[in-house]
mmCIF file of C-alpha atoms in Angstrom:
data_model
loop_
_atom_site.group_PDB
_atom_site.id
_atom_site.type_symbol
_atom_site.label_atom_id
_atom_site.label_comp_id
_atom_site.label_asym_id
_atom_site.label_seq_id
_atom_site.Cartn_x
_atom_site.Cartn_y
_atom_site.Cartn_z
ATOM 1 C CA UNK F 1 -21.456 42.573 67.309
ATOM 2 C CA UNK F 2 -22.355 41.710 63.720
ATOM 3 C CA UNK F 3 -25.700 42.183 62.011
ATOM 4 C CA UNK F 4 -26.523 41.004 58.481
ATOM 5 C CA UNK F 5 -29.111 42.043 55.898
ATOM 6 C CA UNK F 6 -30.028 39.868 52.913
ATOM 7 C CA UNK F 7 -31.647 40.490 49.548
ATOM 8 C CA UNK F 8 -34.529 38.470 48.055
ATOM 9 C CA UNK F 9 -32.008 35.884 46.723
ATOM 10 C CA UNK F 10 -30.670 35.326 50.283
ATOM 11 C CA UNK F 11 -27.361 37.026 49.509
ATOM 12 C CA UNK F 12 -25.691 39.218 52.119
ATOM 13 C CA UNK F 13 -26.027 42.853 51.034
ATOM 14 C CA UNK F 14 -25.069 44.617 54.255
ATOM 15 C CA UNK F 15 -22.943 43.668 57.249
ATOM 16 C CA UNK F 16 -22.786 45.930 60.276
ATOM 17 C CA UNK F 17 -19.981 45.393 62.761
ATOM 18 C CA UNK F 18 -19.083 47.137 65.984
ATOM 19 C CA UNK F 19 -15.685 46.425 67.504
ATOM 20 C CA UNK F 20 -15.041 47.924 70.896
ATOM 21 C CA UNK F 21 -11.303 48.360 71.103
ATOM 22 C CA UNK F 22 -9.763 48.342 74.520
ATOM 23 C CA UNK F 23 -12.159 45.865 76.064
ATOM 24 C CA UNK F 24 -10.790 42.509 77.106
ATOM 25 C CA UNK F 25 -11.967 39.645 79.250
ATOM 26 C CA UNK F 26 -10.024 39.381 82.496
ATOM 27 C CA UNK F 27 -9.160 35.818 83.478
ATOM 28 C CA UNK F 28 -8.278 37.077 86.947
ATOM 29 C CA UNK F 29 -11.613 38.522 88.017
ATOM 30 C CA UNK F 30 -13.828 37.190 85.177
ATOM 31 C CA UNK F 31 -15.043 40.614 84.077
ATOM 32 C CA UNK F 32 -14.783 42.821 81.038
ATOM 33 C CA UNK F 33 -12.093 45.451 81.531
ATOM 34 C CA UNK F 34 -12.325 48.682 79.543
ATOM 35 C CA UNK F 35 -9.200 50.623 78.778
ATOM 36 C CA UNK F 36 -10.890 53.714 77.380
ATOM 37 C CA UNK F 37 -10.152 53.247 73.689
ATOM 38 C CA UNK F 38 -12.627 54.015 70.918
ATOM 39 C CA UNK F 39 -15.260 51.886 69.224
ATOM 40 C CA UNK F 40 -15.014 51.319 65.481
ATOM 41 C CA UNK F 41 -18.246 50.895 63.563
ATOM 42 C CA UNK F 42 -17.853 49.251 60.193
ATOM 43 C CA UNK F 43 -20.316 48.710 57.344
ATOM 44 C CA UNK F 44 -19.680 46.274 54.498
ATOM 45 C CA UNK F 45 -21.906 46.758 51.461
ATOM 46 C CA UNK F 46 -21.992 43.804 49.040
ATOM 47 C CA UNK F 47 -22.970 44.116 45.362
ATOM 48 C CA UNK F 48 -23.478 41.326 42.846
ATOM 49 C CA UNK F 49 -23.307 40.816 39.103
ATOM 50 C CA UNK F 50 -26.550 39.948 37.251
ATOM 51 C CA UNK F 51 -25.485 36.257 37.241
ATOM 52 C CA UNK F 52 -25.278 36.300 41.072
ATOM 53 C CA UNK F 53 -21.488 36.364 41.432
ATOM 54 C CA UNK F 54 -20.012 38.753 43.999
ATOM 55 C CA UNK F 55 -18.869 41.942 42.252
ATOM 56 C CA UNK F 56 -17.693 44.279 45.005
ATOM 57 C CA UNK F 57 -17.512 44.857 48.741
ATOM 58 C CA UNK F 58 -17.318 48.425 50.016
ATOM 59 C CA UNK F 59 -15.953 48.726 53.547
ATOM 60 C CA UNK F 60 -16.816 51.929 55.407
ATOM 61 C CA UNK F 61 -15.280 52.655 58.808
ATOM 62 C CA UNK F 62 -16.745 55.163 61.235
ATOM 63 C CA UNK F 63 -15.285 56.515 64.496
ATOM 64 C CA UNK F 64 -11.823 55.401 63.444
ATOM 65 C CA UNK F 65 -8.677 57.419 63.040
ATOM 66 C CA UNK F 66 -6.688 54.345 62.001
ATOM 67 C CA UNK F 67 -8.821 52.649 59.355
ATOM 68 C CA UNK F 68 -9.953 54.251 56.115
ATOM 69 C CA UNK F 69 -12.781 53.326 53.759
ATOM 70 C CA UNK F 70 -11.833 50.964 50.943
ATOM 71 C CA UNK F 71 -13.288 48.522 48.442
ATOM 72 C CA UNK F 72 -12.629 44.997 47.219
ATOM 73 C CA UNK F 73 -13.505 43.943 43.656
ATOM 74 C CA UNK F 74 -13.883 40.453 42.187
ATOM 75 C CA UNK F 75 -13.278 39.328 38.582
ATOM 76 C CA UNK F 76 -14.211 36.026 36.944
ATOM 77 C CA UNK F 77 -13.322 34.167 33.741
ATOM 78 C CA UNK F 78 -15.806 32.887 31.130
ATOM 79 C CA UNK F 79 -16.323 29.748 33.247
ATOM 80 C CA UNK F 80 -17.334 31.923 36.250
ATOM 81 C CA UNK F 81 -14.177 30.994 38.146
ATOM 82 C CA UNK F 82 -12.698 33.659 40.376
ATOM 83 C CA UNK F 83 -9.511 34.980 38.734
ATOM 84 C CA UNK F 84 -8.775 38.242 40.533
ATOM 85 C CA UNK F 85 -9.477 39.890 43.884
ATOM 86 C CA UNK F 86 -8.330 43.490 44.200
ATOM 87 C CA UNK F 87 -8.334 45.433 47.454
ATOM 88 C CA UNK F 88 -8.118 49.201 46.953
ATOM 89 C CA UNK F 89 -6.692 51.550 49.566
ATOM 90 C CA UNK F 90 -8.822 54.481 50.689
ATOM 91 C CA UNK F 91 -6.837 56.624 48.230
ATOM 92 C CA UNK F 92 -8.133 54.498 45.342
ATOM 93 C CA UNK F 93 -4.760 52.869 44.617
ATOM 94 C CA UNK F 94 -4.359 49.097 44.485
ATOM 95 C CA UNK F 95 -3.330 47.791 47.864
ATOM 96 C CA UNK F 96 -3.451 44.006 47.515
ATOM 97 C CA UNK F 97 -4.140 41.900 44.409
ATOM 98 C CA UNK F 98 -4.754 38.154 44.295
ATOM 99 C CA UNK F 99 -4.483 36.619 40.827
ATOM 100 C CA UNK F 100 -5.703 33.060 40.472
ATOM 101 C CA UNK F 101 -4.891 30.642 37.637
ATOM 102 C CA UNK F 102 -6.455 27.286 36.828
ATOM 103 C CA UNK F 103 -5.240 24.183 35.021
ATOM 104 C CA UNK F 104 -7.512 21.277 34.056
ATOM 105 C CA UNK F 105 -10.254 22.797 36.198
ATOM 106 C CA UNK F 106 -8.131 23.035 39.352
ATOM 107 C CA UNK F 107 -6.613 26.065 41.039
ATOM 108 C CA UNK F 108 -2.939 25.850 40.082
ATOM 109 C CA UNK F 109 -1.554 29.222 41.151
ATOM 110 C CA UNK F 110 -2.494 32.021 43.547
ATOM 111 C CA UNK F 111 -0.273 35.100 43.439
ATOM 112 C CA UNK F 112 -0.832 37.721 46.120
ATOM 113 C CA UNK F 113 0.784 41.092 45.443
ATOM 114 C CA UNK F 114 0.947 43.583 48.289
ATOM 115 C CA UNK F 115 1.906 47.144 47.383
ATOM 116 C CA UNK F 116 3.920 48.975 50.041
ATOM 117 C CA UNK F 117 3.500 52.670 49.422
ATOM 118 C CA UNK F 118 3.967 52.883 45.663
ATOM 119 C CA UNK F 119 3.931 50.584 42.674
ATOM 120 C CA UNK F 120 7.747 50.347 42.818
ATOM 121 C CA UNK F 121 7.643 48.727 46.287
ATOM 122 C CA UNK F 122 5.836 45.414 46.419
ATOM 123 C CA UNK F 123 5.848 41.912 47.826
ATOM 124 C CA UNK F 124 4.518 38.877 45.964
ATOM 125 C CA UNK F 125 3.754 35.531 47.552
ATOM 126 C CA UNK F 126 2.875 32.901 44.962
ATOM 127 C CA UNK F 127 1.403 29.551 45.888
ATOM 128 C CA UNK F 128 1.527 26.792 43.287
ATOM 129 C CA UNK F 129 -0.455 23.573 43.555
ATOM 130 C CA UNK F 130 0.217 20.151 41.991
ATOM 131 C CA UNK F 131 -2.647 17.654 41.799
ATOM 132 C CA UNK F 132 -2.675 13.870 41.483
ATOM 133 C CA UNK F 133 -6.036 12.171 40.856
ATOM 134 C CA UNK F 134 -7.869 15.388 41.717
ATOM 135 C CA UNK F 135 -6.196 15.840 45.110
ATOM 136 C CA UNK F 136 -3.448 18.291 46.029
ATOM 137 C CA UNK F 137 -0.182 16.347 46.099
ATOM 138 C CA UNK F 138 2.136 19.284 46.679
ATOM 139 C CA UNK F 139 2.035 23.023 47.306
ATOM 140 C CA UNK F 140 4.915 25.449 47.000
ATOM 141 C CA UNK F 141 5.142 29.047 48.198
ATOM 142 C CA UNK F 142 7.475 31.516 46.491
ATOM 143 C CA UNK F 143 8.474 34.986 47.657
ATOM 144 C CA UNK F 144 9.363 37.916 45.403
ATOM 145 C CA UNK F 145 9.992 41.631 45.895
ATOM 146 C CA UNK F 146 12.157 44.383 44.387
ATOM 147 C CA UNK F 147 15.327 42.431 45.166
ATOM 148 C CA UNK F 148 14.267 38.775 45.119
ATOM 149 C CA UNK F 149 12.488 36.820 42.398
ATOM 150 C CA UNK F 150 10.522 33.660 43.238
ATOM 151 C CA UNK F 151 12.552 32.388 46.162
ATOM 152 C CA UNK F 152 11.125 29.078 47.390
ATOM 153 C CA UNK F 153 9.824 29.717 50.881
ATOM 154 C CA UNK F 154 7.836 26.591 51.618
ATOM 155 C CA UNK F 155 7.128 23.191 50.114
ATOM 156 C CA UNK F 156 4.430 20.911 51.485
ATOM 157 C CA UNK F 157 3.699 17.380 50.283
ATOM 158 C CA UNK F 158 0.340 15.772 50.951
ATOM 159 C CA UNK F 159 -0.435 12.094 51.411
ATOM 160 C CA UNK F 160 -3.887 10.581 51.734
ATOM 161 C CA UNK F 161 -5.256 7.432 53.312
ATOM 162 C CA UNK F 162 -8.621 6.078 52.265
ATOM 163 C CA UNK F 163 -10.713 3.827 54.476
#
């Protein structure tokens, strides 16, 4: 169940979510089966910069022993393009960071860094995009960690037909 609240500018400011873990739909007898797990209530509080761009999302979990509260912040360049998304662990340390780069007005690189425990243990997946006539012609995904630097993991070429 999700409920949303909006501000006077029609921006989401609060999202309430209730997930009932342990319930599943049975295809055998067409009923909801409960396995006795717990429900997790989650609140997401959205805040915005004066220019209307999303600044932060605070995620608060209740009734959960697994999930902790955390926040996500958003940074923009002088052209109001999103350049960084940072997810902070409940401890306040960076957990996942997406850095975005642009070239000629197009997204050219998205590097996602996931920290595993400490800053010395990390995984980076970088996606690079090549454009031709304003359309993505190729994307490449690279993998890096403590032992590997930018190993090509995937290459996709795109072709278009116009009618």
